[in-house]
PDB file of C-alpha atoms and ligand atoms in Angstrom:
ATOM      1  CA  MET A   1       0.000   0.000   0.000  1.00  0.00           C
ATOM      2  CA  LEU A   2       2.732   2.436   0.937  1.00  0.00           C
ATOM      3  CA  ASP A   3       4.603   3.181  -2.279  1.00  0.00           C
ATOM      4  CA  PRO A   4       7.692   5.020  -0.978  1.00  0.00           C
ATOM      5  CA  SER A   5       7.737   7.390  -3.974  1.00  0.00           C
ATOM      6  CA  LYS A   6       4.269   8.603  -3.023  1.00  0.00           C
ATOM      7  CA  LEU A   7       4.930   9.101   0.666  1.00  0.00           C
ATOM      8  CA  PRO A   8       5.229  12.586   2.114  1.00  0.00           C
ATOM      9  CA  ARG A   9       8.798  13.287   3.049  1.00  0.00           C
ATOM     10  CA  HIS A  10       7.647  15.679   5.741  1.00  0.00           C
ATOM     11  CA  LEU A  11       4.381  15.188   7.607  1.00  0.00           C
ATOM     12  CA  ALA A  12       3.117  17.616  10.231  1.00  0.00           C
ATOM     13  CA  ILE A  13       0.239  16.989  12.606  1.00  0.00           C
ATOM     14  CA  ILE A  14      -1.919  19.352  14.635  1.00  0.00           C
ATOM     15  CA  MET A  15      -2.708  16.971  17.479  1.00  0.00           C
ATOM     16  CA  ASP A  16      -6.090  18.313  18.525  1.00  0.00           C
ATOM     17  CA  GLY A  17      -9.046  17.000  20.530  1.00  0.00           C
ATOM     18  CA  ASN A  18      -7.516  15.699  23.757  1.00  0.00           C
ATOM     19  CA  GLY A  19      -9.940  17.696  25.877  1.00  0.00           C
ATOM     20  CA  ARG A  20     -13.031  16.609  23.956  1.00  0.00           C
ATOM     21  CA  TRP A  21     -11.869  12.993  23.969  1.00  0.00           C
ATOM     22  CA  ALA A  22     -11.625  13.158  27.766  1.00  0.00           C
ATOM     23  CA  GLN A  23     -14.978  14.870  28.099  1.00  0.00           C
ATOM     24  CA  GLU A  24     -16.659  12.188  26.005  1.00  0.00           C
ATOM     25  CA  HIS A  25     -15.133   9.553  28.261  1.00  0.00           C
ATOM     26  CA  GLY A  26     -16.257  11.375  31.410  1.00  0.00           C
ATOM     27  CA  LEU A  27     -12.653  12.145  32.344  1.00  0.00           C
ATOM     28  CA  PRO A  28     -10.796  15.341  33.248  1.00  0.00           C
ATOM     29  CA  ARG A  29      -8.971  17.098  30.374  1.00  0.00           C
ATOM     30  CA  VAL A  30      -5.568  16.022  31.715  1.00  0.00           C
ATOM     31  CA  GLU A  31      -6.485  12.389  31.080  1.00  0.00           C
ATOM     32  CA  GLY A  32      -7.019  13.316  27.456  1.00  0.00           C
ATOM     33  CA  HIS A  33      -3.501  14.727  27.357  1.00  0.00           C
ATOM     34  CA  ARG A  34      -2.155  11.545  28.941  1.00  0.00           C
ATOM     35  CA  GLU A  35      -3.837   9.423  26.265  1.00  0.00           C
ATOM     36  CA  GLY A  36      -2.634  11.896  23.670  1.00  0.00           C
ATOM     37  CA  ALA A  37       0.949  11.279  24.770  1.00  0.00           C
ATOM     38  CA  LYS A  38       0.396   7.552  24.147  1.00  0.00           C
ATOM     39  CA  ALA A  39      -0.808   8.341  20.650  1.00  0.00           C
ATOM     40  CA  VAL A  40       2.393  10.332  20.075  1.00  0.00           C
ATOM     41  CA  ARG A  41       4.458   7.252  20.913  1.00  0.00           C
ATOM     42  CA  GLU A  42       2.474   5.074  18.509  1.00  0.00           C
ATOM     43  CA  ILE A  43       2.564   7.580  15.660  1.00  0.00           C
ATOM     44  CA  VAL A  44       6.288   8.299  15.984  1.00  0.00           C
ATOM     45  CA  ARG A  45       6.981   4.582  15.796  1.00  0.00           C
ATOM     46  CA  ALA A  46       4.675   4.098  12.811  1.00  0.00           C
ATOM     47  CA  ALA A  47       6.122   7.108  10.989  1.00  0.00           C
ATOM     48  CA  ARG A  48       9.625   5.770  11.450  1.00  0.00           C
ATOM     49  CA  GLU A  49       8.626   2.296  10.221  1.00  0.00           C
ATOM     50  CA  THR A  50       6.894   3.794   7.221  1.00  0.00           C
ATOM     51  CA  GLY A  51       9.981   5.668   6.138  1.00  0.00           C
ATOM     52  CA  LEU A  52       9.009   9.326   6.536  1.00  0.00           C
ATOM     53  CA  ARG A  53      11.983  11.674   6.572  1.00  0.00           C
ATOM     54  CA  ALA A  54      10.479  14.169   8.990  1.00  0.00           C
ATOM     55  CA  LEU A  55       7.523  14.326  11.361  1.00  0.00           C
ATOM     56  CA  THR A  56       6.582  17.616  12.999  1.00  0.00           C
ATOM     57  CA  LEU A  57       4.115  17.495  15.882  1.00  0.00           C
ATOM     58  CA  TYR A  58       2.282  20.553  17.180  1.00  0.00           C
ATOM     59  CA  ALA A  59       2.471  19.809  20.879  1.00  0.00           C
ATOM     60  CA  PHE A  60       2.049  23.257  22.452  1.00  0.00           C
ATOM     61  CA  SER A  61       1.314  26.564  20.766  1.00  0.00           C
ATOM     62  CA  ALA A  62       2.550  30.004  21.778  1.00  0.00           C
ATOM     63  CA  GLN A  63      -1.103  30.716  22.542  1.00  0.00           C
ATOM     64  CA  ASN A  64      -1.547  27.617  24.731  1.00  0.00           C
ATOM     65  CA  TRP A  65       0.247  29.441  27.590  1.00  0.00           C
ATOM     66  CA  GLN A  66      -3.104  31.147  28.116  1.00  0.00           C
ATOM     67  CA  ARG A  67      -4.709  27.897  29.307  1.00  0.00           C
ATOM     68  CA  PRO A  68      -5.298  27.292  33.031  1.00  0.00           C
ATOM     69  CA  PRO A  69      -1.937  26.975  34.834  1.00  0.00           C
ATOM     70  CA  GLU A  70      -2.691  23.429  36.057  1.00  0.00           C
ATOM     71  CA  GLU A  71      -3.319  22.286  32.496  1.00  0.00           C
ATOM     72  CA  VAL A  72      -0.124  23.954  31.268  1.00  0.00           C
ATOM     73  CA  ALA A  73       1.808  22.269  34.089  1.00  0.00           C
ATOM     74  CA  THR A  74       0.379  18.851  33.148  1.00  0.00           C
ATOM     75  CA  LEU A  75       1.375  19.347  29.525  1.00  0.00           C
ATOM     76  CA  MET A  76       4.921  20.310  30.559  1.00  0.00           C
ATOM     77  CA  GLN A  77       5.157  17.256  32.820  1.00  0.00           C
ATOM     78  CA  LEU A  78       3.964  15.013  29.993  1.00  0.00           C
ATOM     79  CA  LEU A  79       6.612  16.534  27.747  1.00  0.00           C
ATOM     80  CA  ARG A  80       9.249  15.799  30.360  1.00  0.00           C
ATOM     81  CA  ASP A  81       8.000  12.217  30.784  1.00  0.00           C
ATOM     82  CA  TYR A  82       8.028  11.776  27.032  1.00  0.00           C
ATOM     83  CA  VAL A  83      11.637  12.837  26.535  1.00  0.00           C
ATOM     84  CA  VAL A  84      12.823  10.871  29.555  1.00  0.00           C
ATOM     85  CA  GLU A  85      10.893   7.675  28.791  1.00  0.00           C
ATOM     86  CA  GLU A  86      11.368   7.673  25.010  1.00  0.00           C
ATOM     87  CA  ARG A  87      15.127   8.241  25.078  1.00  0.00           C
ATOM     88  CA  SER A  88      16.025   4.645  24.181  1.00  0.00           C
ATOM     89  CA  GLU A  89      13.217   4.392  21.606  1.00  0.00           C
ATOM     90  CA  ILE A  90      14.537   7.523  19.901  1.00  0.00           C
ATOM     91  CA  MET A  91      18.190   6.539  20.065  1.00  0.00           C
ATOM     92  CA  ASP A  92      17.633   2.882  19.080  1.00  0.00           C
ATOM     93  CA  ASN A  93      15.568   3.903  16.070  1.00  0.00           C
ATOM     94  CA  ASP A  94      18.092   6.447  14.795  1.00  0.00           C
ATOM     95  CA  ILE A  95      15.672   9.358  15.263  1.00  0.00           C
ATOM     96  CA  ARG A  96      16.970  12.917  15.473  1.00  0.00           C
ATOM     97  CA  LEU A  97      14.925  15.036  17.878  1.00  0.00           C
ATOM     98  CA  ILE A  98      14.651  18.775  17.281  1.00  0.00           C
ATOM     99  CA  ALA A  99      12.303  21.466  18.579  1.00  0.00           C
ATOM    100  CA  ILE A 100      10.831  24.600  17.034  1.00  0.00           C
ATOM    101  CA  GLY A 101       9.232  27.470  18.919  1.00  0.00           C
ATOM    102  CA  GLU A 102      10.321  29.556  21.887  1.00  0.00           C
ATOM    103  CA  VAL A 103      11.754  26.570  23.690  1.00  0.00           C
ATOM    104  CA  GLU A 104      13.508  28.827  26.207  1.00  0.00           C
ATOM    105  CA  ARG A 105      10.080  29.547  27.707  1.00  0.00           C
ATOM    106  CA  LEU A 106       9.702  25.922  28.822  1.00  0.00           C
ATOM    107  CA  PRO A 107      10.290  25.157  32.511  1.00  0.00           C
ATOM    108  CA  PRO A 108      13.781  23.711  33.187  1.00  0.00           C
ATOM    109  CA  TYR A 109      12.378  20.339  34.283  1.00  0.00           C
ATOM    110  CA  ALA A 110      11.113  19.882  30.718  1.00  0.00           C
ATOM    111  CA  LYS A 111      13.706  21.887  28.824  1.00  0.00           C
ATOM    112  CA  ASP A 112      16.783  20.257  30.357  1.00  0.00           C
ATOM    113  CA  PRO A 113      15.988  16.640  29.418  1.00  0.00           C
ATOM    114  CA  LEU A 114      14.739  17.872  26.044  1.00  0.00           C
ATOM    115  CA  ASP A 115      18.023  19.705  25.387  1.00  0.00           C
ATOM    116  CA  ALA A 116      19.987  16.637  26.458  1.00  0.00           C
ATOM    117  CA  LEU A 117      18.117  14.297  24.117  1.00  0.00           C
ATOM    118  CA  MET A 118      18.336  16.787  21.229  1.00  0.00           C
ATOM    119  CA  ALA A 119      22.105  16.962  21.718  1.00  0.00           C
ATOM    120  CA  ASP A 120      22.515  13.189  22.026  1.00  0.00           C
ATOM    121  CA  SER A 121      20.342  12.427  19.006  1.00  0.00           C
ATOM    122  CA  ALA A 122      21.793  15.181  16.783  1.00  0.00           C
ATOM    123  CA  GLY A 123      23.794  12.713  14.698  1.00  0.00           C
ATOM    124  CA  ASN A 124      20.900  10.323  14.039  1.00  0.00           C
ATOM    125  CA  GLY A 125      19.797  10.070  10.437  1.00  0.00           C
ATOM    126  CA  GLY A 126      16.785   7.763  10.268  1.00  0.00           C
ATOM    127  CA  MET A 127      14.050  10.358  10.684  1.00  0.00           C
ATOM    128  CA  THR A 128      13.758  13.815  12.190  1.00  0.00           C
ATOM    129  CA  LEU A 129      11.141  14.202  14.902  1.00  0.00           C
ATOM    130  CA  CYS A 130      10.404  17.892  15.296  1.00  0.00           C
ATOM    131  CA  LEU A 131       8.368  18.991  18.312  1.00  0.00           C
ATOM    132  CA  ALA A 132       6.638  22.362  18.025  1.00  0.00           C
ATOM    133  CA  LEU A 133       6.724  23.738  21.567  1.00  0.00           C
ATOM    134  CA  SER A 134       5.618  27.218  22.525  1.00  0.00           C
ATOM    135  CA  TYR A 135       5.428  27.514  18.746  1.00  0.00           C
ATOM    136  CA  GLY A 136       3.625  30.117  16.663  1.00  0.00           C
ATOM    137  CA  GLY A 137       3.877  30.438  12.909  1.00  0.00           C
ATOM    138  CA  ARG A 138       3.650  34.226  12.962  1.00  0.00           C
ATOM    139  CA  GLU A 139       6.125  34.437  15.828  1.00  0.00           C
ATOM    140  CA  SER A 140       8.578  32.271  13.896  1.00  0.00           C
ATOM    141  CA  ILE A 141       8.216  34.368  10.732  1.00  0.00           C
ATOM    142  CA  VAL A 142       8.812  37.540  12.751  1.00  0.00           C
ATOM    143  CA  ALA A 143      11.884  35.995  14.390  1.00  0.00           C
ATOM    144  CA  ALA A 144      13.339  35.071  10.990  1.00  0.00           C
ATOM    145  CA  ALA A 145      12.619  38.561   9.634  1.00  0.00           C
ATOM    146  CA  ARG A 146      14.295  40.124  12.650  1.00  0.00           C
ATOM    147  CA  ALA A 147      17.369  37.903  12.309  1.00  0.00           C
ATOM    148  CA  LEU A 148      17.712  38.843   8.643  1.00  0.00           C
ATOM    149  CA  ALA A 149      17.244  42.545   9.463  1.00  0.00           C
ATOM    150  CA  GLU A 150      19.960  42.296  12.102  1.00  0.00           C
ATOM    151  CA  ALA A 151      22.334  40.554   9.706  1.00  0.00           C
ATOM    152  CA  THR A 152      21.596  43.283   7.184  1.00  0.00           C
ATOM    153  CA  ALA A 153      22.252  46.016   9.745  1.00  0.00           C
ATOM    154  CA  ARG A 154      25.602  44.404  10.546  1.00  0.00           C
ATOM    155  CA  GLY A 155      26.396  44.522   6.848  1.00  0.00           C
ATOM    156  CA  GLU A 156      26.595  40.728   6.549  1.00  0.00           C
ATOM    157  CA  ILE A 157      23.935  40.465   3.890  1.00  0.00           C
ATOM    158  CA  ASN A 158      22.522  42.760   1.288  1.00  0.00           C
ATOM    159  CA  PRO A 159      18.700  43.218   1.320  1.00  0.00           C
ATOM    160  CA  ALA A 160      18.635  42.223  -2.345  1.00  0.00           C
ATOM    161  CA  GLN A 161      19.919  38.782  -1.333  1.00  0.00           C
ATOM    162  CA  ILE A 162      16.817  38.082   0.732  1.00  0.00           C
ATOM    163  CA  ASP A 163      14.674  35.790  -1.363  1.00  0.00           C
ATOM    164  CA  GLU A 164      12.262  32.947  -0.629  1.00  0.00           C
ATOM    165  CA  GLU A 165      15.025  30.428  -0.300  1.00  0.00           C
ATOM    166  CA  LYS A 166      17.043  32.514   2.117  1.00  0.00           C
ATOM    167  CA  PHE A 167      13.982  33.429   4.129  1.00  0.00           C
ATOM    168  CA  GLY A 168      12.825  29.819   4.371  1.00  0.00           C
ATOM    169  CA  ALA A 169      16.295  28.743   5.428  1.00  0.00           C
ATOM    170  CA  SER A 170      16.196  31.344   8.219  1.00  0.00           C
ATOM    171  CA  LEU A 171      13.139  29.725   9.779  1.00  0.00           C
ATOM    172  CA  GLN A 172      13.607  27.106  12.484  1.00  0.00           C
ATOM    173  CA  THR A 173      12.285  24.529  10.020  1.00  0.00           C
ATOM    174  CA  GLY A 174      14.944  25.578   7.492  1.00  0.00           C
ATOM    175  CA  GLY A 175      16.797  22.276   7.703  1.00  0.00           C
ATOM    176  CA  LEU A 176      13.720  20.093   7.169  1.00  0.00           C
ATOM    177  CA  PRO A 177      12.349  18.815   3.868  1.00  0.00           C
ATOM    178  CA  GLN A 178       9.499  20.777   2.316  1.00  0.00           C
ATOM    179  CA  LEU A 179       6.224  20.177   4.148  1.00  0.00           C
ATOM    180  CA  ASP A 180       4.172  17.764   2.050  1.00  0.00           C
ATOM    181  CA  LEU A 181       1.212  16.837   4.222  1.00  0.00           C
ATOM    182  CA  LEU A 182      -0.474  18.624   7.112  1.00  0.00           C
ATOM    183  CA  VAL A 183      -2.966  16.662   9.203  1.00  0.00           C
ATOM    184  CA  ARG A 184      -5.363  18.045  11.805  1.00  0.00           C
ATOM    185  CA  THR A 185      -7.400  15.792  14.041  1.00  0.00           C
ATOM    186  CA  SER A 186     -10.670  16.415  15.906  1.00  0.00           C
ATOM    187  CA  GLY A 187     -12.732  17.920  13.096  1.00  0.00           C
ATOM    188  CA  GLU A 188     -11.369  21.463  13.391  1.00  0.00           C
ATOM    189  CA  GLU A 189     -10.346  22.915  10.057  1.00  0.00           C
ATOM    190  CA  ARG A 190      -7.908  25.708  10.759  1.00  0.00           C
ATOM    191  CA  LEU A 191      -4.163  26.186  11.089  1.00  0.00           C
ATOM    192  CA  SER A 192      -4.148  27.754  14.569  1.00  0.00           C
ATOM    193  CA  ASN A 193      -0.871  29.542  13.819  1.00  0.00           C
ATOM    194  CA  PHE A 194       0.996  26.374  12.781  1.00  0.00           C
ATOM    195  CA  LEU A 195       3.660  26.342  10.023  1.00  0.00           C
ATOM    196  CA  LEU A 196       2.118  29.260   8.140  1.00  0.00           C
ATOM    197  CA  TRP A 197       5.029  29.708   5.750  1.00  0.00           C
ATOM    198  CA  GLU A 198       5.822  26.024   5.397  1.00  0.00           C
ATOM    199  CA  ALA A 199       2.231  25.023   4.597  1.00  0.00           C
ATOM    200  CA  ALA A 200       2.150  27.113   1.401  1.00  0.00           C
ATOM    201  CA  TYR A 201       1.911  24.025  -0.813  1.00  0.00           C
ATOM    202  CA  ALA A 202       1.228  21.304   1.744  1.00  0.00           C
ATOM    203  CA  GLU A 203      -1.677  18.974   1.136  1.00  0.00           C
ATOM    204  CA  LEU A 204      -4.221  19.276   3.949  1.00  0.00           C
ATOM    205  CA  TYR A 205      -5.981  16.350   5.602  1.00  0.00           C
ATOM    206  CA  PHE A 206      -8.667  16.670   8.232  1.00  0.00           C
ATOM    207  CA  THR A 207     -10.170  13.865  10.270  1.00  0.00           C
ATOM    208  CA  GLU A 208     -12.933  13.892  12.871  1.00  0.00           C
ATOM    209  CA  THR A 209     -10.944  11.492  15.073  1.00  0.00           C
ATOM    210  CA  TYR A 210      -9.723  12.983  18.330  1.00  0.00           C
ATOM    211  CA  TRP A 211      -5.965  12.847  18.787  1.00  0.00           C
ATOM    212  CA  PRO A 212      -5.963  10.194  21.572  1.00  0.00           C
ATOM    213  CA  ALA A 213      -7.835   7.859  19.187  1.00  0.00           C
ATOM    214  CA  PHE A 214      -5.516   8.535  16.237  1.00  0.00           C
ATOM    215  CA  GLY A 215      -3.519   5.365  15.651  1.00  0.00           C
ATOM    216  CA  LYS A 216      -1.519   3.650  12.962  1.00  0.00           C
ATOM    217  CA  ALA A 217      -4.596   2.879  10.845  1.00  0.00           C
ATOM    218  CA  GLU A 218      -5.549   6.568  10.871  1.00  0.00           C
ATOM    219  CA  LEU A 219      -2.022   7.530   9.883  1.00  0.00           C
ATOM    220  CA  TYR A 220      -2.155   5.108   6.980  1.00  0.00           C
ATOM    221  CA  ALA A 221      -5.496   6.549   5.892  1.00  0.00           C
ATOM    222  CA  ALA A 222      -3.924  10.015   5.770  1.00  0.00           C
ATOM    223  CA  LEU A 223      -0.938   8.704   3.800  1.00  0.00           C
ATOM    224  CA  GLU A 224      -3.304   6.913   1.449  1.00  0.00           C
ATOM    225  CA  SER A 225      -5.208  10.140   0.865  1.00  0.00           C
ATOM    226  CA  PHE A 226      -1.944  11.936   0.145  1.00  0.00           C
ATOM    227  CA  ARG A 227      -1.006   9.250  -2.354  1.00  0.00           C
ATOM    228  CA  GLY A 228      -4.067  10.104  -4.418  1.00  0.00           C
ATOM    229  CA  ARG A 229      -3.440  13.850  -4.531  1.00  0.00           C
ATOM    230  CA  GLU A 230      -2.281  15.581  -7.670  1.00  0.00           C
ATOM    231  CA  ARG A 231       0.137  18.312  -6.658  1.00  0.00           C
ATOM    232  CA  ARG A 232       0.206  20.935  -9.343  1.00  0.00           C
ATOM    233  CA  PHE A 233       2.144  23.840  -7.772  1.00  0.00           C
ATOM    234  CA  GLY A 234       0.356  26.290 -10.043  1.00  0.00           C
ATOM    235  CA  ARG A 235       0.769  24.313 -13.256  1.00  0.00           C
ATOM    236  CA  THR A 236      -1.932  22.572 -15.253  1.00  0.00           C
ATOM    237  CA  ARG A 237      -2.843  18.921 -14.972  1.00  0.00           C
ATOM    238  CA  GLU A 238      -1.552  18.351 -18.507  1.00  0.00           C
ATOM    239  CA  GLN A 239       1.823  19.827 -17.648  1.00  0.00           C
ATOM    240  CA  ILE A 240       2.083  17.661 -14.551  1.00  0.00           C
ATOM    241  CA  ARG A 241       1.132  14.478 -16.427  1.00  0.00           C
ATOM    242  CA  SER A 242       3.417  15.067 -19.388  1.00  0.00           C
ATOM    243  CA  ALA A 243       6.319  15.658 -16.999  1.00  0.00           C
ATOM    244  CA  GLY A 244       5.629  12.135 -15.700  1.00  0.00           C
TER     245      GLY A 244
HETATM  246  C1  IPE B 301      -4.754  19.312  21.853  1.00  0.00           C
HETATM  247  O1  IPE B 301      -5.963  19.010  22.474  1.00  0.00           O
HETATM  248  C2  IPE B 301      -3.637  19.446  22.844  1.00  0.00           C
HETATM  249  C3  IPE B 301      -3.115  20.805  22.976  1.00  0.00           C
HETATM  250  C4  IPE B 301      -3.573  21.853  22.369  1.00  0.00           C
HETATM  251  C5  IPE B 301      -1.987  20.984  23.868  1.00  0.00           C
HETATM  252  P1  IPE B 301      -6.877  20.114  23.131  1.00  0.00           P
HETATM  253  O2  IPE B 301      -6.481  20.255  24.573  1.00  0.00           O
HETATM  254  O3  IPE B 301      -6.843  21.372  22.361  1.00  0.00           O
HETATM  255  O4  IPE B 301      -8.304  19.442  23.033  1.00  0.00           O
HETATM  256  P2  IPE B 301      -9.679  20.159  22.729  1.00  0.00           P
HETATM  257  O5  IPE B 301      -9.521  20.917  21.451  1.00  0.00           O
HETATM  258  O6  IPE B 301      -9.958  21.047  23.884  1.00  0.00           O
HETATM  259  O7  IPE B 301     -10.638  19.033  22.613  1.00  0.00           O
HETATM  260  C1  IPE B 302      -3.633  23.905  18.332  1.00  0.00           C
HETATM  261  O1  IPE B 302      -4.719  23.429  19.040  1.00  0.00           O
HETATM  262  C2  IPE B 302      -2.382  23.698  19.130  1.00  0.00           C
HETATM  263  C3  IPE B 302      -1.999  22.315  19.347  1.00  0.00           C
HETATM  264  C4  IPE B 302      -2.585  21.252  18.874  1.00  0.00           C
HETATM  265  C5  IPE B 302      -0.832  22.143  20.142  1.00  0.00           C
HETATM  266  P1  IPE B 302      -5.658  24.398  19.895  1.00  0.00           P
HETATM  267  O2  IPE B 302      -6.713  23.529  20.475  1.00  0.00           O
HETATM  268  O3  IPE B 302      -4.833  25.177  20.865  1.00  0.00           O
HETATM  269  O4  IPE B 302      -6.225  25.375  18.788  1.00  0.00           O
HETATM  270  P2  IPE B 302      -7.495  26.332  18.802  1.00  0.00           P
HETATM  271  O5  IPE B 302      -7.340  27.200  19.995  1.00  0.00           O
HETATM  272  O6  IPE B 302      -8.707  25.460  18.909  1.00  0.00           O
HETATM  273  O7  IPE B 302      -7.432  27.057  17.505  1.00  0.00           O
HETATM  274 MG1   MG B 303      -7.966  22.062  20.799  1.00  0.00          MG
END
């Protein structure tokens, strides 16, 4: 089923619906996040087995800091547990862990083990797992623009050299393959400030399934949908087909 030439190289997922999953099971929201963390483990493993080059997971947005402090604390603890408990899984499977977003805002009990695993896994080449943490697409575009402006002010680059390629490379995702497929769970159909630049030509896939219920079969359904897409990048169908 999974023709490697028709797989996305880079898949990103907006992991949404933990709270509603919990509510429907008569549980507190935090239990939804706990189940959501289990789904992360399953999907990372499946993505690696499938042969994706990069998987970016929207785990915590810049705007999610506005949630109740207890919920934020639970999410940070789950992040810590994830990086501590998944260390051998990540290392044994040759996965490189990176993070995008304002990671310096994370509490040290989460940031320190995250930094350690990112450093230790930096040489791994099987797949890149990119966690979006305290991430905002607009914030990241502004940060890249500011960095380029500063480099210009220092005389290191000429404004005329700033093009799409240079700008994209200045983003935190600059080292990742082009985003091919963007999935959002839980029936919401919006980007919520995720990968705004990177999603320019991504295929979008929405499913009603809440994130804690999103498993390997759901992932395969998304990949199957992607396989059937015709990506035209502004050209005509005839041009795409004659190019083979
Ligand atoms: C996604 O689930 C997890 C995070 C945003 C951290 P939600 O917590 O947003 O779940 P819903 O949308 O309230 O159901
Ligand atoms: C987006 O989900 C952020 C993550 C999945 C981490 P939200 O649940 O925070 O998005 P909105 O607020 O419904 O747009
Ligand atoms: Mg939500």
